[in-house]
Amino acid sequence: AHAETKHEKSLVFCKRAIAANSSHYDAHFQWGRNLIDQEDYEKSARKHKEITTINPKDYKAYYNYGVAFERNEKFSEAEIQYKMSLSLNPLFQDPGHNLAIVLTIQGKYGEALEQYEKNMRINRNDSSTYNCYGYLKFILGDYEEAIKSFEDAIQKDSQESLYFTNKSVVLYCLGKKDLAGEIFKESLGRVGARNWQPIFQRKLGIYKRELSRFEEMLKGDDLMEINRKKLITNIEGIRFIVDQIS
């Protein structure tokens, strides 16, 4: 017999609660979140449209709405929902973090920098924000600032291997190839000998997507804030880390 999963049980509860009371808001909210957890992003987006109509003041619902769009790679739609969430609660950190990421993906680098700076003012201890800010500085070719931000991230969380790999990419771009290799080796020590392969295989997927994105950008006529020479250097840095992981 098929054993119900946690999400299936939760969905049954939600449907029963809504059948008994169509305005049972918590059940609608949980249903939408479950659909995200089940990776059914199209249905989740439709459900969150309904949820935000029922309660247009719930900043968490708009955040989840944005997550459904972002996971489905609908970044401009995600941007709208994250901004709506922040307009209702400017101190809610989750949409601020995600907003900066989707702005970066869309090439809205000036807005993304401003959002990361806001995020850092709200929470100076979030290592992930410093890492993402450093990565954006790397994209823009501001390598010294990128290094500084990765070092801030490492100071806040010295066990996160991604911060070390990102730092090694930028060191390679600065021509410090031996040091880049040493830092990459140090990143391996953060995850342990047994665990490094599955973890770094996931990172490999991320870096390969970035490599494809940079190569597509290089084909364009208008690189906006990114200098073509810097972009070529960025590609070399990403190729270095892809080779190291492979």
XYZ file of C-alpha atoms in Angstrom:
246
model
C 0.000 0.000 0.000
C 1.118 3.515 -0.769
C 2.197 5.361 2.387
C 1.117 8.982 2.375
C 3.963 11.482 2.436
C 4.015 14.434 4.815
C 3.022 16.760 1.950
C 0.162 14.501 0.836
C -1.215 14.348 4.396
C -0.953 18.119 4.674
C -2.746 18.572 1.348
C -5.596 16.305 2.484
C -5.906 18.378 5.670
C -5.958 21.628 3.644
C -8.644 20.371 1.255
C -10.823 19.124 4.105
C -10.436 22.380 6.021
C -11.353 24.451 2.947
C -14.307 22.137 2.146
C -15.617 22.815 5.665
C -14.836 26.537 5.485
C -13.898 28.041 2.100
C -12.316 31.084 3.797
C -9.973 28.988 6.001
C -6.945 31.157 5.265
C -4.287 29.042 6.995
C -5.315 26.029 4.907
C -5.054 28.034 1.670
C -1.648 29.364 2.770
C -0.313 25.900 3.666
C -1.630 24.473 0.378
C 0.328 27.057 -1.587
C 3.493 26.356 0.387
C 3.090 22.592 -0.087
C 2.919 23.049 -3.848
C 6.297 24.829 -3.722
C 7.762 22.001 -1.630
C 6.425 19.519 -4.200
C 8.063 21.589 -6.975
C 4.722 22.234 -8.686
C 5.529 25.875 -9.296
C 2.830 26.641 -11.883
C 0.062 25.448 -9.566
C 1.696 27.199 -6.621
C 1.761 30.521 -8.489
C -1.952 30.139 -9.318
C -2.708 29.241 -5.711
C -0.769 32.236 -4.405
C -2.655 34.549 -6.755
C -5.801 33.291 -4.998
C -4.195 33.590 -1.536
C -3.087 37.201 -2.062
C -6.609 38.052 -3.273
C -8.067 36.616 -0.063
C -5.562 38.560 2.070
C -3.719 41.303 0.153
C -1.848 42.382 3.306
C 0.027 39.140 4.005
C 3.687 39.872 3.205
C 4.659 36.201 3.640
C 2.166 35.139 0.975
C 3.709 37.555 -1.545
C 7.144 36.179 -0.641
C 5.966 32.616 -1.331
C 4.341 33.847 -4.555
C 7.745 35.222 -5.577
C 9.471 31.938 -4.673
C 7.049 30.016 -6.930
C 7.928 32.319 -9.832
C 11.674 32.325 -9.105
C 11.889 28.517 -8.918
C 10.111 28.429 -12.292
C 12.707 30.918 -13.659
C 10.093 33.661 -14.128
C 12.360 36.280 -12.641
C 10.535 39.493 -13.573
C 7.320 38.122 -12.021
C 9.263 37.058 -8.920
C 10.724 40.579 -8.669
C 7.216 42.088 -8.560
C 6.079 39.789 -5.738
C 9.241 40.255 -3.659
C 8.875 44.025 -3.955
C 5.240 43.743 -2.868
C 6.276 41.676 0.165
C 8.912 44.260 1.102
C 6.446 47.145 0.649
C 4.266 45.497 3.322
C 7.190 44.671 5.648
C 10.556 46.291 4.772
C 12.304 44.413 7.611
C 11.332 40.937 6.366
C 14.717 39.672 5.185
C 13.814 36.700 2.966
C 12.289 38.651 0.048
C 15.098 41.223 0.257
C 17.698 38.497 -0.207
C 15.813 36.833 -3.065
C 15.022 40.152 -4.726
C 18.717 41.003 -4.986
C 19.365 37.610 -6.600
C 16.616 37.924 -9.232
C 17.726 41.485 -10.016
C 21.261 40.162 -10.581
C 19.993 37.371 -12.845
C 18.080 39.941 -14.921
C 21.186 42.121 -15.300
C 19.760 44.927 -13.125
C 23.085 45.297 -11.371
C 22.656 48.810 -9.974
C 19.364 47.904 -8.294
C 20.836 44.616 -7.060
C 23.802 46.391 -5.422
C 21.427 48.799 -3.659
C 19.293 45.911 -2.420
C 22.288 43.957 -1.097
C 23.494 47.083 0.723
C 20.035 47.470 2.304
C 20.110 43.798 3.300
C 23.523 44.210 4.942
C 22.303 47.226 6.917
C 19.358 45.186 8.230
C 21.445 42.108 9.104
C 25.214 42.494 9.291
C 25.688 38.865 10.336
C 24.221 37.117 7.291
C 27.217 35.530 5.568
C 25.160 34.588 2.488
C 24.405 38.251 1.717
C 28.107 39.147 1.807
C 28.858 36.190 -0.461
C 26.181 37.205 -2.991
C 27.311 40.841 -2.865
C 30.874 39.676 -3.527
C 29.707 37.578 -6.450
C 27.938 40.577 -7.980
C 31.132 42.609 -7.581
C 32.930 39.760 -9.365
C 30.420 39.891 -12.242
C 31.070 43.633 -12.549
C 34.833 43.054 -12.572
C 35.440 44.800 -9.237
C 37.712 41.992 -8.041
C 39.266 43.666 -5.000
C 35.836 44.498 -3.564
C 34.679 40.967 -4.372
C 37.580 39.456 -2.405
C 36.850 41.736 0.538
C 33.198 40.673 0.572
C 34.024 36.952 0.319
C 36.449 37.370 3.229
C 33.655 39.035 5.245
C 31.415 36.055 4.432
C 34.146 33.595 5.495
C 34.707 35.504 8.744
C 31.001 35.099 9.535
C 30.838 31.434 8.483
C 34.196 29.747 8.007
C 32.642 26.319 7.297
C 30.843 27.244 4.058
C 32.951 25.881 1.203
C 31.191 27.973 -1.471
C 32.701 31.184 -0.076
C 36.184 29.717 -0.525
C 35.492 28.502 -4.078
C 34.121 31.923 -5.044
C 37.195 33.571 -3.563
C 39.462 31.219 -5.552
C 37.655 32.196 -8.793
C 38.383 35.880 -8.182
C 41.998 35.234 -7.181
C 42.423 33.419 -10.502
C 40.965 36.445 -12.305
C 43.512 38.634 -10.511
C 46.312 36.437 -11.888
C 47.038 34.841 -8.496
C 46.715 31.311 -9.870
C 48.780 29.463 -7.256
C 46.904 31.118 -4.409
C 43.594 30.364 -6.161
C 44.553 26.669 -6.199
C 45.448 26.750 -2.499
C 42.136 28.379 -1.557
C 40.238 25.809 -3.618
C 42.029 23.016 -1.718
C 41.087 24.747 1.527
C 37.430 24.695 0.410
C 37.620 20.890 0.145
C 38.652 20.707 3.790
C 35.445 22.475 4.808
C 33.194 19.621 3.706
C 35.273 16.581 4.655
C 36.808 13.919 2.469
C 33.644 11.788 2.265
C 31.223 14.580 1.499
C 33.080 16.721 -0.993
C 32.033 14.932 -4.212
C 28.210 15.260 -3.974
C 28.488 18.799 -2.596
C 30.911 19.933 -5.274
C 28.909 18.225 -8.020
C 25.994 20.510 -7.069
C 28.348 23.493 -7.150
C 29.614 22.343 -10.542
C 26.077 22.655 -11.912
C 25.843 26.222 -10.586
C 29.194 27.257 -12.080
C 28.415 25.636 -15.433
C 25.159 27.609 -15.641
C 27.094 30.781 -14.845
C 29.632 29.924 -17.539
C 26.850 29.524 -20.109
C 25.288 32.808 -18.987
C 28.575 34.710 -19.284
C 29.249 33.207 -22.705
C 25.787 34.302 -23.884
C 26.392 37.798 -22.513
C 29.656 37.959 -24.446
C 27.728 37.479 -27.697
C 25.639 40.587 -27.010
C 26.459 44.041 -28.321
C 25.553 45.880 -25.130
C 27.272 44.636 -21.973
C 26.004 47.640 -19.962
C 28.132 47.952 -16.818
C 30.352 44.998 -17.680
C 33.544 45.626 -19.606
C 34.037 43.009 -22.367
C 37.638 42.345 -21.275
C 36.501 41.810 -17.668
C 33.798 39.431 -18.842
C 36.373 37.329 -20.703
C 38.455 37.250 -17.502
C 35.350 36.183 -15.537
C 34.816 33.317 -17.968
C 38.418 32.199 -17.478
C 37.912 32.270 -13.695
C 34.745 30.169 -13.887
C 36.437 27.710 -16.265
C 39.247 27.362 -13.713
C 36.848 26.332 -10.955
C 34.880 24.017 -13.279
C 38.153 22.269 -14.180
C 39.131 21.994 -10.513
C 35.809 20.409 -9.535
C 35.652 18.148 -12.587
